[in-house]
Short mmCIF file of C-alpha atoms in Angstrom, two decimals:
data_model
loop_
_atom_site.label_atom_id
_atom_site.label_comp_id
_atom_site.label_asym_id
_atom_site.label_seq_id
_atom_site.Cartn_x
_atom_site.Cartn_y
_atom_site.Cartn_z
CA MET A 1499 -10.15 33.43 -25.15
CA ASN A 1500 -11.99 33.72 -21.71
CA LYS A 1501 -10.04 33.90 -18.45
CA VAL A 1502 -11.24 30.37 -17.33
CA VAL A 1503 -9.84 28.61 -20.48
CA LEU A 1504 -6.64 30.69 -20.22
CA ASN A 1505 -6.09 29.66 -16.65
CA CYS A 1506 -6.66 25.91 -17.46
CA MET A 1507 -4.03 26.09 -20.33
CA LEU A 1508 -1.61 27.80 -17.99
CA ILE A 1509 -2.01 25.09 -15.45
CA LEU A 1510 -1.65 22.28 -18.02
CA GLY A 1511 1.38 24.06 -19.41
CA ILE A 1512 3.06 24.24 -15.94
CA LEU A 1513 2.41 20.51 -15.36
CA ILE A 1514 3.71 19.48 -18.72
CA SER A 1515 6.88 21.49 -18.41
CA SER A 1516 7.35 20.08 -14.89
CA ASN A 1517 7.51 16.48 -16.40
CA PHE A 1518 4.28 15.70 -14.86
CA VAL A 1519 3.57 13.29 -17.75
CA ILE A 1520 0.31 14.41 -19.31
CA ALA A 1521 0.70 13.08 -22.77
CA GLN A 1522 -1.09 14.96 -25.58
CA GLU A 1523 -2.59 11.73 -27.08
CA SER A 1524 -3.66 10.14 -23.77
CA ASN A 1525 -5.49 10.92 -20.50
CA PHE A 1526 -3.79 11.86 -17.33
CA ASP A 1527 -3.20 8.78 -15.15
CA PRO A 1528 -2.66 9.49 -11.42
CA PHE A 1529 -1.77 5.76 -11.00
CA LYS A 1530 1.53 6.26 -12.93
CA LEU A 1531 2.83 9.17 -10.76
CA LYS A 1532 6.32 8.80 -9.47
CA ALA A 1533 7.95 10.30 -6.31
CA GLU A 1534 10.20 12.67 -8.18
CA TYR A 1535 7.34 14.50 -9.86
CA PHE A 1536 6.51 16.14 -6.64
CA ASN A 1537 10.01 17.47 -6.18
CA ASP A 1538 9.56 19.73 -9.21
CA LYS A 1539 9.04 23.41 -8.13
CA GLY A 1540 6.37 23.76 -10.87
CA VAL A 1541 4.03 21.35 -8.96
CA LYS A 1542 2.20 23.33 -6.35
CA ASP A 1543 -0.15 22.23 -3.47
CA LYS A 1544 -3.85 22.54 -4.33
CA MET A 1545 -3.14 22.93 -8.04
CA VAL A 1546 -6.38 21.96 -9.94
CA PHE A 1547 -6.53 20.61 -13.54
CA SER A 1548 -8.64 18.37 -15.72
CA ASP A 1549 -7.94 15.49 -18.09
CA LYS A 1550 -9.50 14.83 -21.54
CA LYS A 1551 -12.39 12.97 -19.93
CA GLY A 1552 -13.41 15.86 -17.98
CA ASN A 1553 -12.22 14.56 -14.59
CA SER A 1554 -11.04 17.20 -12.22
CA PHE A 1555 -7.81 16.63 -10.14
CA LYS A 1556 -6.22 18.44 -7.29
CA ILE A 1557 -2.67 18.16 -6.22
CA LYS A 1558 -1.67 17.49 -2.55
CA LYS A 1559 1.99 18.46 -1.91
CA SER A 1560 3.48 18.93 1.55
CA ASP A 1561 6.41 17.85 3.65
CA PHE A 1562 4.48 14.80 4.80
CA SER A 1563 2.08 13.80 2.11
CA ASN A 1564 2.01 13.82 -1.80
CA GLY A 1565 -0.76 12.60 -4.01
CA VAL A 1566 -3.71 13.56 -6.21
CA TYR A 1567 -7.36 13.91 -5.42
CA ILE A 1568 -10.16 13.32 -7.99
CA LYS A 1569 -13.50 15.12 -7.71
CA GLN A 1570 -16.53 13.07 -7.45
CA GLY A 1571 -19.64 15.26 -7.02
CA GLU A 1572 -18.83 17.72 -4.32
CA LYS A 1573 -16.07 15.63 -2.82
CA TRP A 1574 -12.34 15.28 -3.36
CA LEU A 1575 -11.18 11.72 -3.03
CA LYS A 1576 -7.70 10.31 -3.00
CA HIS A 1577 -6.93 8.63 -6.23
CA GLY A 1578 -3.79 6.98 -7.53
CA VAL A 1579 -0.54 6.79 -5.76
CA TRP A 1580 -0.08 8.48 -2.49
CA LEU A 1581 3.22 8.93 -0.73
CA SER A 1582 3.91 9.66 2.94
CA THR A 1583 7.32 11.25 3.64
CA TYR A 1584 9.47 12.15 6.59
CA GLU A 1585 12.58 14.30 6.34
CA GLY A 1586 12.65 13.87 2.60
CA ARG A 1587 12.42 10.11 2.49
CA ILE A 1588 9.37 7.98 1.52
CA THR A 1589 7.95 6.12 4.55
CA GLU A 1590 4.78 4.70 2.89
CA LYS A 1591 3.20 4.29 -0.49
CA ILE A 1592 -0.57 3.56 -0.97
CA VAL A 1593 -2.73 3.25 -4.12
CA TYR A 1594 -6.23 4.57 -3.96
CA SER A 1595 -9.25 4.39 -6.22
CA PHE A 1596 -11.89 7.00 -5.55
CA GLY A 1597 -11.07 7.36 -1.87
CA LYS A 1598 -10.45 3.66 -1.21
CA LYS A 1599 -7.29 1.66 -0.90
CA HIS A 1600 -7.04 -0.41 -3.97
CA GLY A 1601 -3.83 -2.07 -4.81
CA VAL A 1602 -0.52 -2.33 -2.93
CA ARG A 1603 0.40 -0.58 0.30
CA GLU A 1604 3.98 -0.58 1.27
CA SER A 1605 5.92 0.92 4.13
CA TYR A 1606 9.67 1.39 4.22
CA TYR A 1607 12.77 1.32 6.63
CA GLU A 1608 15.11 4.18 6.64
CA ASN A 1609 17.40 2.32 4.30
CA GLY A 1610 14.61 2.15 1.71
CA LYS A 1611 13.82 -1.55 1.98
CA VAL A 1612 10.26 -2.65 2.28
CA GLN A 1613 8.94 -3.35 5.89
CA PHE A 1614 5.30 -4.16 5.18
CA GLU A 1615 3.47 -5.05 2.01
CA ASP A 1616 -0.34 -5.44 1.97
CA GLN A 1617 -2.87 -5.83 -0.77
CA PHE A 1618 -6.35 -4.11 -0.86
CA VAL A 1619 -9.39 -4.39 -3.09
CA LYS A 1620 -11.97 -1.55 -2.84
CA GLY A 1621 -10.78 -0.58 0.70
CA VAL A 1622 -10.65 -4.08 2.10
CA GLN A 1623 -7.49 -6.09 2.82
CA GLN A 1624 -7.30 -8.99 0.42
CA GLY A 1625 -4.54 -11.27 -0.60
CA ILE A 1626 -1.14 -12.11 0.99
CA SER A 1627 0.48 -9.66 3.33
CA PHE A 1628 4.28 -9.60 4.10
CA GLN A 1629 6.62 -8.32 6.70
CA TYR A 1630 10.39 -7.96 6.18
CA ARG A 1631 13.33 -7.07 8.35
CA ALA A 1632 15.59 -4.14 7.56
CA ASP A 1633 18.08 -6.61 5.92
CA GLY A 1634 15.39 -7.84 3.52
CA THR A 1635 14.71 -11.16 5.12
CA LYS A 1636 11.15 -12.11 5.58
CA VAL A 1637 9.35 -12.18 8.97
CA TYR A 1638 6.05 -13.49 7.87
CA GLU A 1639 3.53 -14.02 5.06
CA CYS A 1640 -0.20 -14.14 5.83
CA PRO A 1641 -3.20 -14.47 3.57
CA TYR A 1642 -6.23 -12.20 4.05
CA VAL A 1643 -9.77 -12.68 2.68
CA ILE A 1644 -12.28 -9.78 3.05
CA GLY A 1645 -10.15 -8.11 5.71
CA LYS A 1646 -9.61 -11.17 7.79
CA LYS A 1647 -6.78 -13.72 8.16
CA GLU A 1648 -7.73 -16.80 6.22
CA GLY A 1649 -5.37 -19.82 5.71
CA VAL A 1650 -1.87 -20.41 6.86
CA LYS A 1651 0.32 -17.68 8.31
CA ILE A 1652 3.95 -18.68 8.02
CA GLU A 1653 6.66 -16.94 10.24
CA TYR A 1654 10.38 -17.13 9.41
CA GLU A 1655 13.72 -16.95 11.19
CA ARG A 1656 16.43 -14.66 9.83
CA ASN A 1657 18.18 -17.59 8.18
CA GLY A 1658 14.98 -18.32 6.17
CA SER A 1659 13.77 -21.42 8.18
CA ILE A 1660 10.18 -21.54 9.24
CA SER A 1661 9.51 -20.87 12.89
CA PHE A 1662 5.71 -21.10 13.04
CA LYS A 1663 2.77 -22.25 10.94
CA LYS A 1664 -0.58 -20.83 12.17
CA ASN A 1665 -3.89 -21.79 10.63
CA TYR A 1666 -6.61 -19.10 10.53
CA LYS A 1667 -10.31 -19.23 9.67
CA ASN A 1668 -12.40 -15.97 9.53
CA GLY A 1669 -9.64 -14.13 11.47
CA LYS A 1670 -9.35 -16.62 14.24
CA LEU A 1671 -6.89 -19.41 15.01
CA GLN A 1672 -8.34 -22.69 13.67
CA GLY A 1673 -6.65 -26.06 13.47
CA GLU A 1674 -2.96 -26.77 13.81
CA TYR A 1675 -0.54 -24.36 15.32
CA LEU A 1676 2.99 -25.63 14.69
CA GLN A 1677 6.28 -24.50 16.07
CA TYR A 1678 9.73 -25.37 14.60
CA ASN A 1679 13.38 -25.03 15.85
CA ASN A 1680 16.15 -23.23 13.92
CA ASP A 1681 16.89 -26.38 12.03
CA GLY A 1682 13.34 -26.60 10.74
CA LYS A 1683 12.37 -29.48 12.93
CA LEU A 1684 8.79 -29.64 14.36
CA VAL A 1685 8.99 -29.18 18.15
CA ALA A 1686 5.42 -28.39 19.19
CA ARG A 1687 1.79 -28.81 17.98
CA THR A 1688 -1.26 -27.10 19.34
CA TYR A 1689 -4.88 -27.27 18.18
CA TYR A 1690 -7.31 -24.31 18.08
CA GLU A 1691 -10.97 -23.95 17.44
CA LEU A 1692 -12.61 -20.58 16.88
CA GLY A 1693 -9.50 -18.88 18.45
CA LYS A 1694 -9.35 -21.08 21.55
CA GLN A 1695 -6.82 -23.77 22.40
CA VAL A 1696 -8.20 -27.26 22.46
CA GLY A 1697 -6.31 -29.72 24.58
CA LYS A 1698 -2.60 -29.59 25.56
CA THR A 1699 0.34 -28.73 23.42
CA GLU A 1700 2.23 -31.71 22.16
CA TRP A 1701 5.98 -31.31 22.44
CA TYR A 1702 8.57 -33.33 20.46
#
């Protein structure tokens, strides 16, 4: 048995013994990695291994960032779940596909609750984004299309009532801009066109 094959077997053995979940009957899937895998002492920074399809992977493990690279040509690209950490706690989780954000990005408060939640498709923000307070109440929800705000952004008070409804088109305010009081009653209406206010605000 040559040295290269032996080294590969040793690396795979370490990963398997470290609960890194490389099943014998399936291919390694970086999208299923969990935070606790990187806490295992058997998982080392810059460790390189391959799956059954011949893909080459490299581990990134540090005090601030944990994840897996996949090799494409001469480049190593982020692939699967990546975690940003600070003082042992996770501050951000991003899913990558061949170097591009693809899936959910979440950032967290110190108490572990989600602060921001965004969706990406092939590196471009797409879908509804959310912001939350540290107590879990929603701050806003905002739709994105091809990286720009598109549709109605809704902002909320801590009690769950709506405070603003803002219409966007191609990333700019367009149409009605509505403001509500704490009881959910409409108190002001403004119109926008291509991001600029049209006329005066109507107060109720």
